[in-house]
PDB file of C-alpha atoms in Angstrom:
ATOM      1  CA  UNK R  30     -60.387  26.835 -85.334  1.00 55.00           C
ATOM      2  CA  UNK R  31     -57.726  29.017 -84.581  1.00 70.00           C
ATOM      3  CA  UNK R  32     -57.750  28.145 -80.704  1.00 69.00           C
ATOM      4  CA  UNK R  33     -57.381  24.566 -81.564  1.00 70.00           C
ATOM      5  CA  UNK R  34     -54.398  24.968 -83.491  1.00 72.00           C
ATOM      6  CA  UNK R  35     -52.764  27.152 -80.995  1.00 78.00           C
ATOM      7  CA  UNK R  36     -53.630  23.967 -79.324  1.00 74.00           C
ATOM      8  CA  UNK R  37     -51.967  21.349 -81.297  1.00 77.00           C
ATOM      9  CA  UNK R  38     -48.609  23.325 -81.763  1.00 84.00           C
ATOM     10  CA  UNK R  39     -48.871  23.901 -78.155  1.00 84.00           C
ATOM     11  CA  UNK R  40     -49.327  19.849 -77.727  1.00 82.00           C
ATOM     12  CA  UNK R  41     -46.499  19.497 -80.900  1.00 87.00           C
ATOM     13  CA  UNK R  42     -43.972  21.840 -78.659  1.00 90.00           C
ATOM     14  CA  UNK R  43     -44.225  19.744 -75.503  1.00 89.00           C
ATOM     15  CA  UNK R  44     -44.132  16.495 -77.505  1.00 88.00           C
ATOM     16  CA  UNK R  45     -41.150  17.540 -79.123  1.00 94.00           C
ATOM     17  CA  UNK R  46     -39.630  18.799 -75.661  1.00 94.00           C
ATOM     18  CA  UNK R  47     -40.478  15.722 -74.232  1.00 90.00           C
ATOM     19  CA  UNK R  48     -38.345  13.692 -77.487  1.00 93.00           C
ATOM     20  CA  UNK R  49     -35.685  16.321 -76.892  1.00 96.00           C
ATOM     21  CA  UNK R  50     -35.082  14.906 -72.942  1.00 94.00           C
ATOM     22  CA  UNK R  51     -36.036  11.112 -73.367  1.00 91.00           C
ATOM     23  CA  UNK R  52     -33.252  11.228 -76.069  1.00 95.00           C
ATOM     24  CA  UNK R  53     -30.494  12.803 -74.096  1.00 95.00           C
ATOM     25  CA  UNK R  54     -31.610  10.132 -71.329  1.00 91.00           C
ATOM     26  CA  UNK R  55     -31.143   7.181 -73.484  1.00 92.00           C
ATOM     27  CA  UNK R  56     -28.037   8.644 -74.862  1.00 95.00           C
ATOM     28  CA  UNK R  57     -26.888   9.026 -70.638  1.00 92.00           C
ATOM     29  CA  UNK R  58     -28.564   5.487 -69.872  1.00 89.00           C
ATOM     30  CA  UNK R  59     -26.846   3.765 -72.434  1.00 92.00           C
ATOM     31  CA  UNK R  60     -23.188   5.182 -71.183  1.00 91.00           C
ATOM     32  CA  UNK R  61     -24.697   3.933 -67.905  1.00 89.00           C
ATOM     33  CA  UNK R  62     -25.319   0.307 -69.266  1.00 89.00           C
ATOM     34  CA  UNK R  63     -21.798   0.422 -70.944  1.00 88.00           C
ATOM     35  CA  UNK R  64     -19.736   1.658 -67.907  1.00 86.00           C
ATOM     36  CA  UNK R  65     -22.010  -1.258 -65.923  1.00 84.00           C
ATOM     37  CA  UNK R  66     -20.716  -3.922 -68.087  1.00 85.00           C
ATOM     38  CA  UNK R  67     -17.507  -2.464 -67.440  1.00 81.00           C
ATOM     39  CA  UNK R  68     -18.117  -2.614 -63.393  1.00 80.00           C
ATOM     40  CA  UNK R  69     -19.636  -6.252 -63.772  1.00 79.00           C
ATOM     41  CA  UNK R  70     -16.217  -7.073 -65.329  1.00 81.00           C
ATOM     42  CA  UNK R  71     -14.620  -6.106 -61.904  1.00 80.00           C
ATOM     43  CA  UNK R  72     -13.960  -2.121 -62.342  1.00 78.00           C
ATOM     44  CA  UNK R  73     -14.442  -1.487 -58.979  1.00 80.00           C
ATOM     45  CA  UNK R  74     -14.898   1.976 -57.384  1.00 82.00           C
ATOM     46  CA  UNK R  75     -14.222   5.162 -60.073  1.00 88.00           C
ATOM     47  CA  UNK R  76     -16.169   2.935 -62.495  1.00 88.00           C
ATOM     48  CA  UNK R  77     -18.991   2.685 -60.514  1.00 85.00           C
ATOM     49  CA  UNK R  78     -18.546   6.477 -59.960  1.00 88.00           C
ATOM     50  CA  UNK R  79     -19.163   7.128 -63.473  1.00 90.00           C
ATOM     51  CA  UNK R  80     -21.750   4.513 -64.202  1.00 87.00           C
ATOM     52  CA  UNK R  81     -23.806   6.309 -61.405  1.00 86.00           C
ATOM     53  CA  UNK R  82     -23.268   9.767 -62.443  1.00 91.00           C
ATOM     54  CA  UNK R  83     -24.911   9.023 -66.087  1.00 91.00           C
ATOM     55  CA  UNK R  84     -27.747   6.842 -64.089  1.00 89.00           C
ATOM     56  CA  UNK R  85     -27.950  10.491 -62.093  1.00 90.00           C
ATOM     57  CA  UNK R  86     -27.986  12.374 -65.881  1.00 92.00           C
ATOM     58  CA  UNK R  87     -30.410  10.850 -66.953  1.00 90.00           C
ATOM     59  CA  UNK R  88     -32.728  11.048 -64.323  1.00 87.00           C
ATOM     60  CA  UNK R  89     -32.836  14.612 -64.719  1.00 90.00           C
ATOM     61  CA  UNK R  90     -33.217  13.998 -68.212  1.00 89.00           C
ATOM     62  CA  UNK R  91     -36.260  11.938 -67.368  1.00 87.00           C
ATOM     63  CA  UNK R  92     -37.578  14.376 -64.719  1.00 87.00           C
ATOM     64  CA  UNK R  93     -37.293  17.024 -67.832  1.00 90.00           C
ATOM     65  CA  UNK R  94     -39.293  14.566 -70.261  1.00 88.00           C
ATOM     66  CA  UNK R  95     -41.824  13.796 -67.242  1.00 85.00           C
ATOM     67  CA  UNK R  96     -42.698  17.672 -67.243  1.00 87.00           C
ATOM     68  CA  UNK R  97     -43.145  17.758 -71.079  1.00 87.00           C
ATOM     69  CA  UNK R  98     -45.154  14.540 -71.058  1.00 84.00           C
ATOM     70  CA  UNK R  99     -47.468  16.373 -68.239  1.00 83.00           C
ATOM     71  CA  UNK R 100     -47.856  19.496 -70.387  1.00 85.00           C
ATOM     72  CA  UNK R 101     -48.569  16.934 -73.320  1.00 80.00           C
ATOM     73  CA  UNK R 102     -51.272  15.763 -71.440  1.00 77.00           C
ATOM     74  CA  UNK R 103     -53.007  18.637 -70.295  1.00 79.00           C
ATOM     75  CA  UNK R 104     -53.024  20.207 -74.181  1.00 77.00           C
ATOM     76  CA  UNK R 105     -54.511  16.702 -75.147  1.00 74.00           C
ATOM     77  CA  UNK R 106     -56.548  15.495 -72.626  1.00 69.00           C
ATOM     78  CA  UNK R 107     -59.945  15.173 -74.410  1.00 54.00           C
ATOM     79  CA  UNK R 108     -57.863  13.630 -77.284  1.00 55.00           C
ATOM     80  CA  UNK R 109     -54.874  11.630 -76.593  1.00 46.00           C
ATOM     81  CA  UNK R 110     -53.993   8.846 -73.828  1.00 45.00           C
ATOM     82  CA  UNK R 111     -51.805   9.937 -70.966  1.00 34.00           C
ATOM     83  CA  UNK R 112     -48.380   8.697 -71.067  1.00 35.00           C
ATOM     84  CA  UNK R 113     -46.794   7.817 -68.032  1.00 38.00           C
ATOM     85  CA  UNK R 114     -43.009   6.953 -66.990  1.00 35.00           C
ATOM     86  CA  UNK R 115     -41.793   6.391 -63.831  1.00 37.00           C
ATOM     87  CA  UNK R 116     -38.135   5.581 -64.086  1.00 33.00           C
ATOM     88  CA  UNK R 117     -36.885   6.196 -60.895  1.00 38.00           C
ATOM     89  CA  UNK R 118     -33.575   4.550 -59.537  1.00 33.00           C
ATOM     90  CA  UNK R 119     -34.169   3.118 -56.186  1.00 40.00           C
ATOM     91  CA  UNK R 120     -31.817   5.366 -53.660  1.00 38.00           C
ATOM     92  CA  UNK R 121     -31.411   1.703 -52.171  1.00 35.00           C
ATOM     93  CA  UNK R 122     -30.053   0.371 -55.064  1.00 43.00           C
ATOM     94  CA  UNK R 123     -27.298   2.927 -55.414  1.00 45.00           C
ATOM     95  CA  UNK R 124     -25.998   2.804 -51.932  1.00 39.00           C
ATOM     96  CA  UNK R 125     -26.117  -0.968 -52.130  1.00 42.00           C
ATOM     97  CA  UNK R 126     -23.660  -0.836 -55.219  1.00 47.00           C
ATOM     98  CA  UNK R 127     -21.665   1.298 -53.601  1.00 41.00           C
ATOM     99  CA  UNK R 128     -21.275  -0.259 -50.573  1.00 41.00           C
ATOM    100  CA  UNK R 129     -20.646  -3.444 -51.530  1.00 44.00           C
ATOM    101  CA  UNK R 130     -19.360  -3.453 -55.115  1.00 53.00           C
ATOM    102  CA  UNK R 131     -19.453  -6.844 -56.342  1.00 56.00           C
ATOM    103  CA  UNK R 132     -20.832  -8.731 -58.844  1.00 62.00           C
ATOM    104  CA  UNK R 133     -24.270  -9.146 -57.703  1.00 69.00           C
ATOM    105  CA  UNK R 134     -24.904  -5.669 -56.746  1.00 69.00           C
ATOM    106  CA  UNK R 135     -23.530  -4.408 -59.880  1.00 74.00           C
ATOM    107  CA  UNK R 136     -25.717  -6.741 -61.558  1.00 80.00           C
ATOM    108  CA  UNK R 137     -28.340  -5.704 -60.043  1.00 79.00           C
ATOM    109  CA  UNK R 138     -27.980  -2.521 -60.918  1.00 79.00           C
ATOM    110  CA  UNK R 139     -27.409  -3.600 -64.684  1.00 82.00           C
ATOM    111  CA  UNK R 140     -30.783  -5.171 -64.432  1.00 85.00           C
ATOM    112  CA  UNK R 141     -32.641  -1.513 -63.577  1.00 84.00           C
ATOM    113  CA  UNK R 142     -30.564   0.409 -65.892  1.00 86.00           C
ATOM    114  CA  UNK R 143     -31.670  -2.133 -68.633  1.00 87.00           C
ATOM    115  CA  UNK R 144     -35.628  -1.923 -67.623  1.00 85.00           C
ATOM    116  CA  UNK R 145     -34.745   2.067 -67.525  1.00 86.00           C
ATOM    117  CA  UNK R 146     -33.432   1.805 -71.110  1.00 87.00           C
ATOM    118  CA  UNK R 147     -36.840  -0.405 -72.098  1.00 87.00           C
ATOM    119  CA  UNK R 148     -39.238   2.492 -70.821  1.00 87.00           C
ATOM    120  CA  UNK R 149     -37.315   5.212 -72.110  1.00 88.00           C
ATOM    121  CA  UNK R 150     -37.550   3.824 -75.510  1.00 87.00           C
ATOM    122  CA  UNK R 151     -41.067   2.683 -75.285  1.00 87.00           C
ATOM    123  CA  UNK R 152     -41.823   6.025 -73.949  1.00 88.00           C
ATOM    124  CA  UNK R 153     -39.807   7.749 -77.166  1.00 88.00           C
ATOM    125  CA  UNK R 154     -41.980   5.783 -79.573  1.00 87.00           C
ATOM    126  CA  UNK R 155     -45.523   6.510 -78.102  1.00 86.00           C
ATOM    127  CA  UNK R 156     -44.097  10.031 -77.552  1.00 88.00           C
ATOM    128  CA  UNK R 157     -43.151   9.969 -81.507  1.00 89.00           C
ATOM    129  CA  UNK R 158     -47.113   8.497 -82.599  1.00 85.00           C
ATOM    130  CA  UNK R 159     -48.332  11.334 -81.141  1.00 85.00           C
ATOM    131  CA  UNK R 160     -45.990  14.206 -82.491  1.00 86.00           C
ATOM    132  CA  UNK R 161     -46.962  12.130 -85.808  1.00 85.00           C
ATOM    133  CA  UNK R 162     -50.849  12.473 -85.585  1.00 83.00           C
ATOM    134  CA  UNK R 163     -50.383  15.843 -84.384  1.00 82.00           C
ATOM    135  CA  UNK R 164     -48.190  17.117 -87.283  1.00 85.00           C
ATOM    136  CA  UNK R 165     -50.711  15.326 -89.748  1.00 82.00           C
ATOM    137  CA  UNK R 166     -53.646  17.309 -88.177  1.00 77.00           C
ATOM    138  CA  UNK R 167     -52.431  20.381 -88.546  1.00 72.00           C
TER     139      UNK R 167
END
């Protein structure tokens, strides 16, 4: 009995870690979507400097949450469902943007950061079930 709740706060440490990042990535992403709408409006270079620099904060936000999740995993893996994120900006999409800095690249771009926003939330509430169940266990 002991072992297992070593366990579970083990498991409710990670999942918390894990909230921790995926929170400070949606907090990055959503800059990113506002400084997008900003570009789409034509604000050409520095903007799309700065949009691209929170899309690059929060992928190490996510890359932070992705190691959580995987410790997550491995304290619950007889009990729990593996969570999985993969919310990786295309490098293609970035020098695309970049290069040619109009509308359609920028919307583009808009369009990822949005999906990026969807899994990051989607990710947060699964992420908060299982810190839930876990709490209520032990």
């Amino acid at each position: 009995m002991e072992n297992q709740d070593k366990e579970m706060m083990e498991a409710i440490f990670a999942a918390e870690e894990a909230l921790v990042h995926l929170r400070k990535a949606k907090k990055y992403l959503d800059k990113a979507k506002n400084w997008g709408i900003f570009d789409i409006l034509g604000g050409g270079l520095f903007v799309s400097l700065i949009k691209h620099s929170r899309m690059d904060d929060a992928n190490e936000e996510i890359q932070q949450a992705k190691l959580a999740i995987e410790n997550l995993h491995r304290e619950l893996q007889d009990v729990q469902d593996y969570i999985n994120v993969d919310l990786n900006l295309e490098p293609f999409l970035a020098v695309t943007d970049y290069l040619f800095d109009n509308m359609f690249s920028d919307l583009l771009v808009q369009s990822k950061i949005n999906e990026q926003r969807q899994q990051v939330n989607q990710t947060i509430f699964e992420t908060e079930k299982i810190l839930q169940t876990l709490r209520s266990a032990v």
